[in-house]
């Protein structure tokens, strides 16, 4: 019953996507009026609320595809082979005590027992909102979204600037160099493998490419989880974490195309990292703030002198005005912190000539 429900859910999702793509429509209300009654007749056994959730998912996919198309990026009609079923509070009921969930299917409600993984046990008992039923290799996973109240943690005056980069994943103003150097080498190996498989073009090579793509996505997700967790762990509860606003960096960057740096920039999942950092920080009562990243790498955090020649290399910053010398990423982290403090009307000159290259601490 779950398999058949998932197939009908996927067919509704694809039908709404096809209509929206053909008519250039991404508005959820207009898509609902244009497709709901026809799909309701075509799939009478599918719960009405579940069908609406399929339309909502299709609307989200269409918005993403049309946004890519507007930016002159590669985009095509969204389509799914097996779309995860989305449930809301009207179509499923979860019982934490007996670990059983009631799910709507094409044949009515069914009761399904579940197990909570150890890493998710801390969320048991919280109020549930939506859930997605994912089916993979004959196994069923219910991704439940829970509503967790904000922790009662007093605010702390500490402000930590975080410089994000391609060479050094993250450098904080409290002098922590986070991330691992082998991440970059893994990406290089995967890129060489993808290029080799693409040049072959055989069926087996394409199957291998699909597997490599999945591994790469999971690897990026794991790296973002590790990096965001380390940033939060190295900060005081209740403090403020300041990062750069990198929303339009791909379009505003002056890096030459068809280079390794350009390729890594376009594979940079900073939006995913930001979402991970926000919810991990919320658990410890922290606030995440974005600031304008312009000139943070060219400005001296000691005297405020700004010039592009201040940055001698990727890792070395040497101020032409006062001679202040330290790691370039650490200097940028200081500037990110100071920029936020300046917006609050607080002036802080961080660092001293002794905060040089020898201060790097690996994590």
Steps between C-alpha positions, in 0.01 A plus 500: 500500500785740578669420169180559303431822693852621423454423130175696480652785700789508250262500204311799644829678565618443142163605355503834684863556401420428134209746502698770678801462271286499183304811603785682677304494826652480850228659711359242741142634505471513120656153469248370753200639309636372168585144605317399819159381368644315202755320719236428764297314237806318366613385848183459711664263750770750593416708808415860404748646748776271373421608143524865603839431660617356167392825332686702764816298441464550125459875555827509696680306225362729227606814685852366530513402131364835379746687724788308342363575155473873582869500594592341163597177671419152377139415589245247385155380595503353854424129501529225759512121476390451861409818685492472883145528633448810711263473794356775717317498833176393324645199319720337764505453877821405679503338845838535673408273794418183308713602196222459249382732223169517317542585129245579229518268199285428196315241713449719806709523816757240598701464822875456455754442780823698486841521664676822593873510408730575799613834351137618485395379846540847654201621294261229622188644662499839326202625303503374141411710195554354150667178393634350178485125432811398305528156339849376413606146412198346669547700821261766628617816676264756650677836517307675776525874562461586868440836666765559767460800734788745524733417792494729800864614476604853601658716231879526498701800381741289293494566124683258271581580139528206259682524169386230256728402215589239242853435626426527872136394554458727805720725715352663811598821676567300817790342309365162393589365156218254427446242232731241352752537219420155359150618403647690206702200384192276509318750278792503256499121474124492442528770232770303315284187522191683368698646210633154410153341513343783298759453225408130474127556462407131531194376690712358780690830523171690532385265776832556677460877456164486674654320797788747517253791495310353795822446696608858430170643627519293819864597548420873472213460745724323750772767466243776560370319808851453641604860430187660646519277808864596566425870468221472756710285734778759503264783596347594835131421550287809441765675287466643147654340191563733206551364148520652153191532282602291197160488328613638161867407514484281187378789284713772662827308530785611271670160498590385152275233352612145423750495786511274804405789729201587281385137496528473878316829543203376297495174702508690830186415702507813720118526516480147642781579744319815615179307571695240701682770696176681589320205654812377684553850639135528608540189714762685707321834507733661244416751231633482143542834321597568137706803396616651171823316403651779289861598580526271805807333344668828397458703821749501786325397821757700701498846337211479251711567189341347190686403183501190284880476522472448877433135431835370383380147428215267577621445857709813581371846589749788533368852552676759283420774750584361846689179417250276684562139389291191563306226325271654237197290594541583869523870412177468300331331797602796720355741241173307480464521877595870509259582217208361698610678817531826306138460381404484870700814576785311669862555394751221557856471371592133510833331482857605551821451301556179699179348355703375206522184298625299794160536668328249272332220691380202304166345574 
